[in-house]
mmCIF file of C-alpha atoms in Angstrom:
data_model
loop_
_atom_site.group_PDB
_atom_site.id
_atom_site.type_symbol
_atom_site.label_atom_id
_atom_site.label_comp_id
_atom_site.label_asym_id
_atom_site.label_seq_id
_atom_site.Cartn_x
_atom_site.Cartn_y
_atom_site.Cartn_z
ATOM 1 C CA MET A 1 5.228 96.287 -5.593
ATOM 2 C CA GLN A 2 6.773 98.545 -8.218
ATOM 3 C CA SER A 3 9.824 96.230 -8.324
ATOM 4 C CA SER A 4 7.804 93.079 -9.072
ATOM 5 C CA LYS A 5 9.176 91.365 -12.146
ATOM 6 C CA ARG A 6 7.266 88.093 -12.400
ATOM 7 C CA ILE A 7 3.471 88.201 -12.420
ATOM 8 C CA LEU A 8 1.005 85.325 -12.909
ATOM 9 C CA ILE A 9 -2.568 85.857 -14.104
ATOM 10 C CA VAL A 10 -4.973 83.060 -13.164
ATOM 11 C CA ARG A 11 -8.119 83.002 -15.312
ATOM 12 C CA LEU A 12 -8.692 79.491 -16.552
ATOM 13 C CA SER A 13 -11.858 79.696 -18.643
ATOM 14 C CA ALA A 14 -14.143 80.252 -20.472
ATOM 15 C CA VAL A 15 -13.621 82.225 -23.696
ATOM 16 C CA GLY A 16 -15.825 85.137 -22.607
ATOM 17 C CA ASP A 17 -14.350 85.282 -19.133
ATOM 18 C CA VAL A 18 -10.789 85.181 -20.466
ATOM 19 C CA THR A 19 -11.699 88.012 -22.828
ATOM 20 C CA HIS A 20 -12.955 90.045 -19.861
ATOM 21 C CA VAL A 21 -9.464 90.036 -18.355
ATOM 22 C CA LEU A 22 -7.698 91.328 -21.496
ATOM 23 C CA PRO A 23 -8.244 95.052 -20.621
ATOM 24 C CA THR A 24 -6.690 94.354 -17.217
ATOM 25 C CA LEU A 25 -3.717 92.690 -18.887
ATOM 26 C CA ARG A 26 -3.247 95.819 -21.002
ATOM 27 C CA CYS A 27 -3.362 98.061 -17.942
ATOM 28 C CA LEU A 28 -0.969 95.779 -16.059
ATOM 29 C CA ARG A 29 1.538 95.820 -18.924
ATOM 30 C CA GLN A 30 1.425 99.629 -19.115
ATOM 31 C CA HIS A 31 2.442 99.836 -15.455
ATOM 32 C CA TYR A 32 5.006 97.007 -15.662
ATOM 33 C CA PRO A 33 6.530 97.321 -19.145
ATOM 34 C CA TYR A 34 9.522 95.122 -18.326
ATOM 35 C CA ALA A 35 7.848 92.526 -16.100
ATOM 36 C CA HIS A 36 7.500 88.875 -17.081
ATOM 37 C CA ILE A 37 3.725 88.373 -17.255
ATOM 38 C CA ALA A 38 2.374 84.844 -17.585
ATOM 39 C CA TRP A 39 -1.210 83.575 -17.826
ATOM 40 C CA LEU A 40 -2.478 80.257 -16.463
ATOM 41 C CA VAL A 41 -5.389 79.172 -18.672
ATOM 42 C CA GLU A 42 -7.219 75.999 -19.630
ATOM 43 C CA ASP A 43 -6.561 74.384 -22.987
ATOM 44 C CA ARG A 44 -10.000 75.206 -24.377
ATOM 45 C CA ALA A 45 -9.424 78.989 -24.106
ATOM 46 C CA ALA A 46 -5.661 79.137 -24.577
ATOM 47 C CA GLY A 47 -5.901 79.837 -28.317
ATOM 48 C CA LEU A 48 -7.357 83.254 -27.618
ATOM 49 C CA LEU A 49 -4.050 84.320 -26.006
ATOM 50 C CA GLU A 50 -1.628 83.019 -28.617
ATOM 51 C CA GLY A 51 0.835 85.664 -29.747
ATOM 52 C CA HIS A 52 -0.654 88.348 -27.518
ATOM 53 C CA PRO A 53 1.738 91.331 -27.437
ATOM 54 C CA ASN A 54 1.235 91.939 -23.690
ATOM 55 C CA LEU A 55 2.033 88.382 -22.620
ATOM 56 C CA ASP A 56 5.413 86.750 -22.146
ATOM 57 C CA GLU A 57 4.186 83.239 -21.388
ATOM 58 C CA ILE A 58 1.070 81.098 -21.621
ATOM 59 C CA ILE A 59 0.854 78.220 -19.161
ATOM 60 C CA VAL A 60 -1.781 75.779 -20.400
ATOM 61 C CA PHE A 61 -3.692 73.795 -17.826
ATOM 62 C CA PRO A 62 -4.530 70.522 -19.669
ATOM 63 C CA ARG A 63 -8.045 70.137 -18.328
ATOM 64 C CA ARG A 64 -9.296 67.784 -21.008
ATOM 65 C CA SER A 65 -6.489 65.237 -20.828
ATOM 66 C CA TRP A 66 -6.468 65.239 -17.028
ATOM 67 C CA ARG A 67 -10.221 64.856 -16.874
ATOM 68 C CA ASN A 68 -9.969 61.827 -19.148
ATOM 69 C CA GLY A 69 -7.085 60.475 -17.102
ATOM 70 C CA VAL A 70 -9.010 59.722 -13.928
ATOM 71 C CA PHE A 71 -10.565 56.501 -15.243
ATOM 72 C CA GLY A 72 -8.611 53.419 -14.195
ATOM 73 C CA PRO A 73 -5.926 53.112 -11.507
ATOM 74 C CA ILE A 74 -2.912 53.291 -13.864
ATOM 75 C CA ARG A 75 -4.184 56.321 -15.737
ATOM 76 C CA LEU A 76 -5.161 57.966 -12.434
ATOM 77 C CA PHE A 77 -1.647 57.419 -11.076
ATOM 78 C CA ASN A 78 -0.075 58.858 -14.222
ATOM 79 C CA THR A 79 -2.393 61.870 -14.133
ATOM 80 C CA ALA A 80 -1.632 62.511 -10.434
ATOM 81 C CA SER A 81 2.063 62.448 -11.293
ATOM 82 C CA GLU A 82 1.510 64.932 -14.137
ATOM 83 C CA VAL A 83 -0.453 67.249 -11.826
ATOM 84 C CA PHE A 84 2.345 67.177 -9.246
ATOM 85 C CA ASN A 85 5.024 67.941 -11.855
ATOM 86 C CA PHE A 86 2.857 70.668 -13.402
ATOM 87 C CA PHE A 87 2.618 72.649 -10.193
ATOM 88 C CA ARG A 88 6.226 71.956 -9.297
ATOM 89 C CA LYS A 89 7.319 73.564 -12.556
ATOM 90 C CA ILE A 90 5.092 76.574 -11.901
ATOM 91 C CA ARG A 91 6.661 77.054 -8.466
ATOM 92 C CA THR A 92 10.158 76.981 -9.967
ATOM 93 C CA LYS A 93 9.273 79.966 -12.144
ATOM 94 C CA GLY A 94 9.524 82.237 -9.121
ATOM 95 C CA PHE A 95 6.378 84.305 -9.502
ATOM 96 C CA GLU A 96 6.280 87.216 -7.084
ATOM 97 C CA VAL A 97 2.637 88.109 -7.652
ATOM 98 C CA ALA A 98 -0.328 85.903 -8.587
ATOM 99 C CA ILE A 99 -3.685 87.499 -9.392
ATOM 100 C CA ASP A 100 -6.773 85.275 -9.248
ATOM 101 C CA PHE A 101 -9.496 86.671 -11.531
ATOM 102 C CA GLN A 102 -11.642 83.508 -11.420
ATOM 103 C CA GLY A 103 -12.500 83.446 -7.759
ATOM 104 C CA ASN A 104 -13.439 79.793 -7.196
ATOM 105 C CA LEU A 105 -11.922 76.771 -5.447
ATOM 106 C CA LYS A 106 -9.980 75.501 -8.437
ATOM 107 C CA SER A 107 -8.373 78.822 -9.262
ATOM 108 C CA GLY A 108 -7.689 79.466 -5.585
ATOM 109 C CA ILE A 109 -5.757 76.215 -5.242
ATOM 110 C CA MET A 110 -3.739 76.997 -8.365
ATOM 111 C CA THR A 111 -2.993 80.503 -7.151
ATOM 112 C CA PHE A 112 -1.831 79.131 -3.807
ATOM 113 C CA PHE A 113 0.398 76.455 -5.343
ATOM 114 C CA SER A 114 2.027 79.010 -7.641
ATOM 115 C CA GLY A 115 4.211 79.829 -4.655
ATOM 116 C CA ALA A 116 3.812 83.578 -5.144
ATOM 117 C CA PRO A 117 4.251 85.409 -1.826
ATOM 118 C CA LEU A 118 1.645 88.002 -2.866
ATOM 119 C CA ARG A 119 -1.643 86.421 -3.969
ATOM 120 C CA ILE A 120 -4.366 88.868 -4.925
ATOM 121 C CA GLY A 121 -8.048 87.947 -5.122
ATOM 122 C CA PHE A 122 -11.558 89.113 -4.385
ATOM 123 C CA ALA A 123 -12.757 89.563 -0.828
ATOM 124 C CA ARG A 124 -15.144 87.177 0.832
ATOM 125 C CA GLY A 125 -18.610 87.590 -0.619
ATOM 126 C CA TYR A 126 -17.236 88.479 -4.053
ATOM 127 C CA CYS A 127 -15.763 85.046 -4.794
ATOM 128 C CA ARG A 128 -16.995 81.480 -4.427
ATOM 129 C CA GLU A 129 -16.118 78.180 -2.793
ATOM 130 C CA PHE A 130 -13.884 79.667 -0.046
ATOM 131 C CA ASN A 131 -11.568 81.119 -2.669
ATOM 132 C CA HIS A 132 -10.554 83.947 -0.322
ATOM 133 C CA LEU A 133 -8.733 81.434 1.907
ATOM 134 C CA PHE A 134 -6.095 80.881 -0.789
ATOM 135 C CA THR A 135 -5.244 84.554 -1.354
ATOM 136 C CA ASN A 136 -3.622 86.968 1.078
ATOM 137 C CA ARG A 137 -4.557 90.379 -0.301
ATOM 138 C CA HIS A 138 -8.248 90.925 -0.888
ATOM 139 C CA VAL A 139 -10.064 93.515 -2.954
ATOM 140 C CA THR A 140 -13.684 94.535 -2.479
ATOM 141 C CA PRO A 141 -15.104 95.743 -5.828
ATOM 142 C CA PRO A 142 -16.573 99.260 -5.651
ATOM 143 C CA LYS A 143 -20.033 98.053 -6.744
ATOM 144 C CA GLU A 144 -21.932 94.806 -6.382
ATOM 145 C CA ARG A 145 -23.632 95.151 -9.772
ATOM 146 C CA GLN A 146 -20.914 96.070 -12.212
ATOM 147 C CA HIS A 147 -19.563 94.708 -15.443
ATOM 148 C CA ARG A 148 -17.041 91.905 -15.094
ATOM 149 C CA ILE A 149 -14.418 93.948 -16.927
ATOM 150 C CA GLU A 150 -14.699 96.657 -14.285
ATOM 151 C CA LYS A 151 -14.636 94.071 -11.501
ATOM 152 C CA ASN A 152 -11.459 92.541 -12.917
ATOM 153 C CA LEU A 153 -9.803 95.936 -13.233
ATOM 154 C CA SER A 154 -10.502 96.600 -9.552
ATOM 155 C CA LEU A 155 -8.014 93.898 -8.555
ATOM 156 C CA LEU A 156 -5.182 96.136 -9.736
ATOM 157 C CA THR A 157 -5.800 98.474 -6.808
ATOM 158 C CA ALA A 158 -4.020 95.875 -4.666
ATOM 159 C CA LEU A 159 -0.858 96.794 -6.591
ATOM 160 C CA GLY A 160 -1.447 100.513 -6.154
ATOM 161 C CA ILE A 161 -2.608 100.858 -9.762
ATOM 162 C CA GLU A 162 -5.523 103.140 -10.585
ATOM 163 C CA PRO A 163 -7.562 100.984 -12.971
ATOM 164 C CA VAL A 164 -8.245 102.696 -16.285
ATOM 165 C CA TYR A 165 -10.110 100.927 -19.060
ATOM 166 C CA GLU A 166 -8.610 100.886 -22.540
ATOM 167 C CA ARG A 167 -9.767 98.685 -25.368
ATOM 168 C CA ALA A 168 -7.735 95.499 -25.443
ATOM 169 C CA THR A 169 -6.399 93.575 -28.427
ATOM 170 C CA ILE A 170 -6.580 90.028 -29.713
ATOM 171 C CA ASN A 171 -3.631 88.980 -31.787
ATOM 172 C CA VAL A 172 -4.403 87.723 -35.287
ATOM 173 C CA SER A 173 -1.247 86.630 -37.072
ATOM 174 C CA THR A 174 -0.393 87.713 -40.605
ATOM 175 C CA GLU A 175 -0.885 84.132 -41.772
ATOM 176 C CA ASP A 176 -4.343 83.994 -40.209
ATOM 177 C CA ARG A 177 -5.291 87.359 -41.699
ATOM 178 C CA ASP A 178 -4.277 86.153 -45.153
ATOM 179 C CA LEU A 179 -6.271 82.939 -44.645
ATOM 180 C CA ILE A 180 -9.331 84.918 -43.534
ATOM 181 C CA THR A 181 -9.074 87.282 -46.503
ATOM 182 C CA ARG A 182 -8.974 84.347 -48.910
ATOM 183 C CA SER A 183 -11.823 82.565 -47.138
ATOM 184 C CA LEU A 184 -14.040 85.622 -47.186
ATOM 185 C CA ALA A 185 -13.332 86.154 -50.882
ATOM 186 C CA ASP A 186 -14.415 82.555 -51.525
ATOM 187 C CA HIS A 187 -17.575 82.795 -49.442
ATOM 188 C CA ILE A 188 -18.832 86.344 -49.966
ATOM 189 C CA ASN A 189 -20.759 87.062 -53.162
ATOM 190 C CA SER A 190 -22.685 90.206 -52.191
ATOM 191 C CA PRO A 191 -21.575 93.869 -52.217
ATOM 192 C CA GLY A 192 -23.774 94.579 -49.198
ATOM 193 C CA PRO A 193 -22.653 94.720 -45.563
ATOM 194 C CA LEU A 194 -21.144 91.577 -44.057
ATOM 195 C CA VAL A 195 -23.182 90.435 -41.059
ATOM 196 C CA VAL A 196 -21.741 87.604 -38.971
ATOM 197 C CA ILE A 197 -24.276 85.659 -36.927
ATOM 198 C CA HIS A 198 -23.182 83.327 -34.133
ATOM 199 C CA PRO A 199 -26.245 81.358 -33.000
ATOM 200 C CA GLY A 200 -24.623 78.956 -30.552
ATOM 201 C CA THR A 201 -23.540 78.944 -26.948
ATOM 202 C CA SER A 202 -21.631 76.419 -24.930
ATOM 203 C CA GLN A 203 -23.536 73.274 -23.947
ATOM 204 C CA PHE A 204 -23.508 74.689 -20.445
ATOM 205 C CA GLY A 205 -25.530 77.652 -21.676
ATOM 206 C CA VAL A 206 -27.980 76.049 -24.095
ATOM 207 C CA TYR A 207 -30.906 77.710 -22.334
ATOM 208 C CA LYS A 208 -29.511 81.080 -23.432
ATOM 209 C CA ARG A 209 -29.894 80.276 -27.172
ATOM 210 C CA TRP A 210 -32.305 82.191 -29.362
ATOM 211 C CA PRO A 211 -34.399 79.757 -31.480
ATOM 212 C CA VAL A 212 -32.996 78.621 -34.839
ATOM 213 C CA LYS A 213 -36.186 79.660 -36.654
ATOM 214 C CA SER A 214 -35.753 83.199 -35.314
ATOM 215 C CA PHE A 215 -32.203 83.377 -36.672
ATOM 216 C CA ILE A 216 -33.467 82.185 -40.057
ATOM 217 C CA GLU A 217 -36.161 84.867 -40.162
ATOM 218 C CA LEU A 218 -33.628 87.506 -39.123
ATOM 219 C CA GLY A 219 -31.183 86.355 -41.793
ATOM 220 C CA ASN A 220 -33.799 86.646 -44.508
ATOM 221 C CA MET A 221 -34.716 90.146 -43.334
ATOM 222 C CA LEU A 222 -31.083 91.233 -43.450
ATOM 223 C CA VAL A 223 -30.651 89.871 -46.970
ATOM 224 C CA LYS A 224 -33.951 91.071 -48.397
ATOM 225 C CA GLU A 225 -34.181 94.536 -46.840
ATOM 226 C CA LEU A 226 -30.513 95.526 -46.441
ATOM 227 C CA GLY A 227 -28.808 93.481 -49.138
ATOM 228 C CA ALA A 228 -26.540 91.969 -46.529
ATOM 229 C CA GLN A 229 -24.297 88.959 -46.869
ATOM 230 C CA VAL A 230 -24.922 86.795 -43.811
ATOM 231 C CA MET A 231 -22.158 84.510 -42.581
ATOM 232 C CA VAL A 232 -23.027 82.020 -39.835
ATOM 233 C CA SER A 233 -20.162 81.124 -37.507
ATOM 234 C CA TRP A 234 -20.150 78.124 -35.222
ATOM 235 C CA GLY A 235 -18.241 76.345 -32.483
ATOM 236 C CA PRO A 236 -17.797 72.738 -31.342
ATOM 237 C CA GLY A 237 -21.009 70.743 -31.706
ATOM 238 C CA GLU A 238 -22.829 73.605 -33.503
ATOM 239 C CA LEU A 239 -22.216 72.760 -37.156
ATOM 240 C CA ASN A 240 -25.630 71.178 -37.776
ATOM 241 C CA MET A 241 -27.395 74.187 -36.281
ATOM 242 C CA ALA A 242 -25.321 76.584 -38.372
ATOM 243 C CA GLU A 243 -26.004 74.597 -41.550
ATOM 244 C CA GLU A 244 -29.734 74.618 -40.815
ATOM 245 C CA ILE A 245 -29.719 78.403 -40.527
ATOM 246 C CA VAL A 246 -27.717 78.853 -43.725
ATOM 247 C CA SER A 247 -30.057 76.535 -45.651
ATOM 248 C CA GLY A 248 -33.032 78.526 -44.329
ATOM 249 C CA ILE A 249 -31.649 81.828 -45.627
ATOM 250 C CA LYS A 250 -32.879 81.902 -49.217
ATOM 251 C CA GLU A 251 -30.102 84.063 -50.671
ATOM 252 C CA GLY A 252 -26.981 85.677 -49.330
ATOM 253 C CA GLY A 253 -26.276 83.166 -46.549
ATOM 254 C CA CYS A 254 -23.042 81.248 -46.127
ATOM 255 C CA LEU A 255 -21.260 79.155 -43.534
ATOM 256 C CA ALA A 256 -18.068 80.295 -41.866
ATOM 257 C CA PRO A 257 -14.989 78.250 -42.847
ATOM 258 C CA LYS A 258 -14.739 74.907 -41.075
ATOM 259 C CA THR A 259 -11.115 75.260 -39.951
ATOM 260 C CA VAL A 260 -11.551 78.425 -37.918
ATOM 261 C CA ASN A 261 -9.810 78.642 -34.510
ATOM 262 C CA LEU A 262 -10.401 81.321 -31.894
ATOM 263 C CA THR A 263 -7.982 83.898 -33.277
ATOM 264 C CA GLN A 264 -9.201 83.297 -36.835
ATOM 265 C CA LEU A 265 -12.766 83.750 -35.634
ATOM 266 C CA ALA A 266 -11.658 87.042 -34.084
ATOM 267 C CA GLY A 267 -10.244 87.993 -37.477
ATOM 268 C CA ILE A 268 -13.524 87.231 -39.245
ATOM 269 C CA ILE A 269 -15.536 89.153 -36.637
ATOM 270 C CA GLY A 270 -13.121 92.047 -36.959
ATOM 271 C CA GLN A 271 -13.754 92.294 -40.699
ATOM 272 C CA SER A 272 -17.534 92.209 -40.374
ATOM 273 C CA ASP A 273 -19.797 95.236 -40.508
ATOM 274 C CA LEU A 274 -22.065 93.831 -37.805
ATOM 275 C CA PHE A 275 -21.976 90.896 -35.391
ATOM 276 C CA ILE A 276 -25.144 89.349 -33.958
ATOM 277 C CA SER A 277 -25.211 86.702 -31.228
ATOM 278 C CA GLY A 278 -26.595 85.657 -27.911
ATOM 279 C CA ASP A 279 -24.757 85.696 -24.589
ATOM 280 C CA THR A 280 -21.679 83.716 -25.625
ATOM 281 C CA GLY A 281 -17.882 83.928 -25.814
ATOM 282 C CA PRO A 282 -17.659 85.305 -29.382
ATOM 283 C CA MET A 283 -19.947 88.167 -28.261
ATOM 284 C CA HIS A 284 -17.198 89.306 -25.924
ATOM 285 C CA ILE A 285 -14.590 88.950 -28.692
ATOM 286 C CA ALA A 286 -16.662 91.333 -30.841
ATOM 287 C CA SER A 287 -16.948 93.670 -27.869
ATOM 288 C CA VAL A 288 -13.185 93.770 -27.314
ATOM 289 C CA LEU A 289 -12.650 94.456 -31.033
ATOM 290 C CA GLY A 290 -15.187 97.318 -30.974
ATOM 291 C CA VAL A 291 -17.249 95.809 -33.795
ATOM 292 C CA PRO A 292 -20.875 97.017 -34.052
ATOM 293 C CA GLN A 293 -22.920 94.278 -32.437
ATOM 294 C CA VAL A 294 -26.404 93.232 -31.426
ATOM 295 C CA ALA A 295 -26.532 91.041 -28.317
ATOM 296 C CA ILE A 296 -29.672 88.958 -27.751
ATOM 297 C CA PHE A 297 -30.045 88.541 -23.994
ATOM 298 C CA GLY A 298 -32.330 86.301 -22.001
ATOM 299 C CA PRO A 299 -31.685 85.113 -18.440
ATOM 300 C CA LYS A 300 -28.434 86.934 -17.575
ATOM 301 C CA ASP A 301 -27.915 90.540 -16.588
ATOM 302 C CA PRO A 302 -26.363 92.530 -19.453
ATOM 303 C CA VAL A 303 -25.086 95.142 -17.011
ATOM 304 C CA ILE A 304 -22.787 92.454 -15.570
ATOM 305 C CA CYS A 305 -22.000 90.251 -18.569
ATOM 306 C CA GLY A 306 -23.219 92.098 -21.638
ATOM 307 C CA PRO A 307 -21.069 93.704 -24.345
ATOM 308 C CA TYR A 308 -18.705 96.382 -23.053
ATOM 309 C CA ASN A 309 -18.833 98.289 -26.308
ATOM 310 C CA GLU A 310 -20.222 101.737 -27.154
ATOM 311 C CA ARG A 311 -21.150 100.394 -30.586
ATOM 312 C CA SER A 312 -23.478 97.728 -29.246
ATOM 313 C CA MET A 313 -27.186 97.279 -28.632
ATOM 314 C CA VAL A 314 -28.750 94.745 -26.284
ATOM 315 C CA VAL A 315 -32.157 93.291 -27.189
ATOM 316 C CA ARG A 316 -34.002 91.716 -24.263
ATOM 317 C CA LYS A 317 -37.471 91.312 -22.779
ATOM 318 C CA GLU A 318 -38.503 92.753 -19.450
ATOM 319 C CA VAL A 319 -39.993 89.641 -17.868
ATOM 320 C CA GLU A 320 -40.605 89.087 -14.195
ATOM 321 C CA CYS A 321 -38.005 86.344 -13.751
ATOM 322 C CA SER A 322 -35.150 88.008 -15.681
ATOM 323 C CA PRO A 323 -32.354 88.497 -14.968
ATOM 324 C CA CYS A 324 -31.851 85.282 -13.014
ATOM 325 C CA THR A 325 -29.017 83.160 -11.720
ATOM 326 C CA ARG A 326 -30.417 79.780 -12.718
ATOM 327 C CA ARG A 327 -28.237 77.448 -14.779
ATOM 328 C CA THR A 328 -31.088 75.618 -16.512
ATOM 329 C CA CYS A 329 -34.609 76.523 -17.556
ATOM 330 C CA ASN A 330 -37.366 74.486 -19.173
ATOM 331 C CA ASN A 331 -39.227 77.564 -20.398
ATOM 332 C CA PRO A 332 -36.783 80.405 -21.177
ATOM 333 C CA VAL A 333 -39.491 82.854 -22.242
ATOM 334 C CA CYS A 334 -37.043 85.697 -21.651
ATOM 335 C CA ILE A 335 -35.144 84.659 -24.775
ATOM 336 C CA THR A 336 -37.829 82.943 -26.890
ATOM 337 C CA ALA A 337 -40.179 85.960 -26.667
ATOM 338 C CA ILE A 338 -37.682 88.184 -28.506
ATOM 339 C CA THR A 339 -38.854 88.629 -32.087
ATOM 340 C CA PRO A 340 -36.758 88.754 -35.277
ATOM 341 C CA GLU A 341 -38.275 92.171 -35.992
ATOM 342 C CA GLU A 342 -36.844 93.566 -32.745
ATOM 343 C CA VAL A 343 -33.353 92.261 -33.481
ATOM 344 C CA PHE A 344 -33.557 93.453 -37.096
ATOM 345 C CA ALA A 345 -34.504 96.966 -35.946
ATOM 346 C CA ALA A 346 -31.369 97.111 -33.780
ATOM 347 C CA ALA A 347 -29.214 95.734 -36.591
ATOM 348 C CA LYS A 348 -30.573 98.251 -39.076
ATOM 349 C CA GLU A 349 -29.911 101.135 -36.687
ATOM 350 C CA LEU A 350 -26.315 100.101 -36.038
ATOM 351 C CA LEU A 351 -25.537 99.584 -39.728
ATOM 352 C CA ALA A 352 -27.016 103.025 -40.495
ATOM 353 C CA LYS A 353 -24.814 104.589 -37.816
ATOM 354 C CA LYS A 354 -21.741 102.912 -39.284
ATOM 355 C CA VAL A 355 -22.529 104.259 -42.758
ATOM 356 C CA GLU A 356 -23.105 107.711 -41.278
ATOM 357 C CA MET A 357 -19.773 107.654 -39.428
ATOM 358 C CA LYS A 358 -17.982 106.481 -42.585
ATOM 359 C CA ASN A 359 -19.500 109.316 -44.624
ATOM 360 C CA ASN A 360 -18.509 111.879 -42.049
#
């Protein structure tokens, strides 16, 4: 395995899950400094990998266009032809190793059709939808209840690599940094700490959202008691919610720039003094960057999918039904019962620690 030169990472989506693999990419690059490492990723998360120093190639799986191309016989035929050519081109790249971090049917098929003779994945019981049938070297994670970053790192044992966690990076270009600096100068009008709040989640995870009114109360506390400047960031379909929160913050609230992409968002988060969000992709970006953060958790288990960051605090309620594995909930009391005062207390503590560290 030490002679392997062409390695394919398969982790298609979503933003948070792609972020969870970045420490493994760093470890992989350290052991194979001259290898050609490529990443197969869906279009909606590909921006997070652009310009990454540990990657040689990004192979974008055009999920959106192919999904829209199944309606009508002509479009379906054209899409089927594109799919065939897509995998044919991947096979011609001559990958020697493919590592499936996703562990479901779709990723298993893609890993298999990569043509790599060595296909690494999770053992049966640690993957879904018969994924183990498409890989030929299986890894059993050391613990059933462990953070996803640690679970991903465990796959490297199949290559004889002792997995060691090191904080990963997200590339923010010089142009994006300059754009962010100008945007922050235009939006920020307070000398206090910059607190970035991200209230949204994907549509798939709407039941994990903390109520808008709670974010508004929290924002006003941050402004009034700490003199903070609160910037509200947002993703697709979340603009109205973000604007409602900003309008509810009496002073010191502003909306993140409207042209922000994933790496620019990472740049904004990286310049903040504190990041506050629910269980969502940007939470994991803040974690990777080591930014002080408060994570508001409801149904999911923070041990498995919470921030992997020593400068973080998780706020959650101990309710009988949490954590759970449900994908919808009509009464998510686990998240709605969390009060603005509880989140503010965590935010205040983290900001105080940052000031203390700066002074020392």
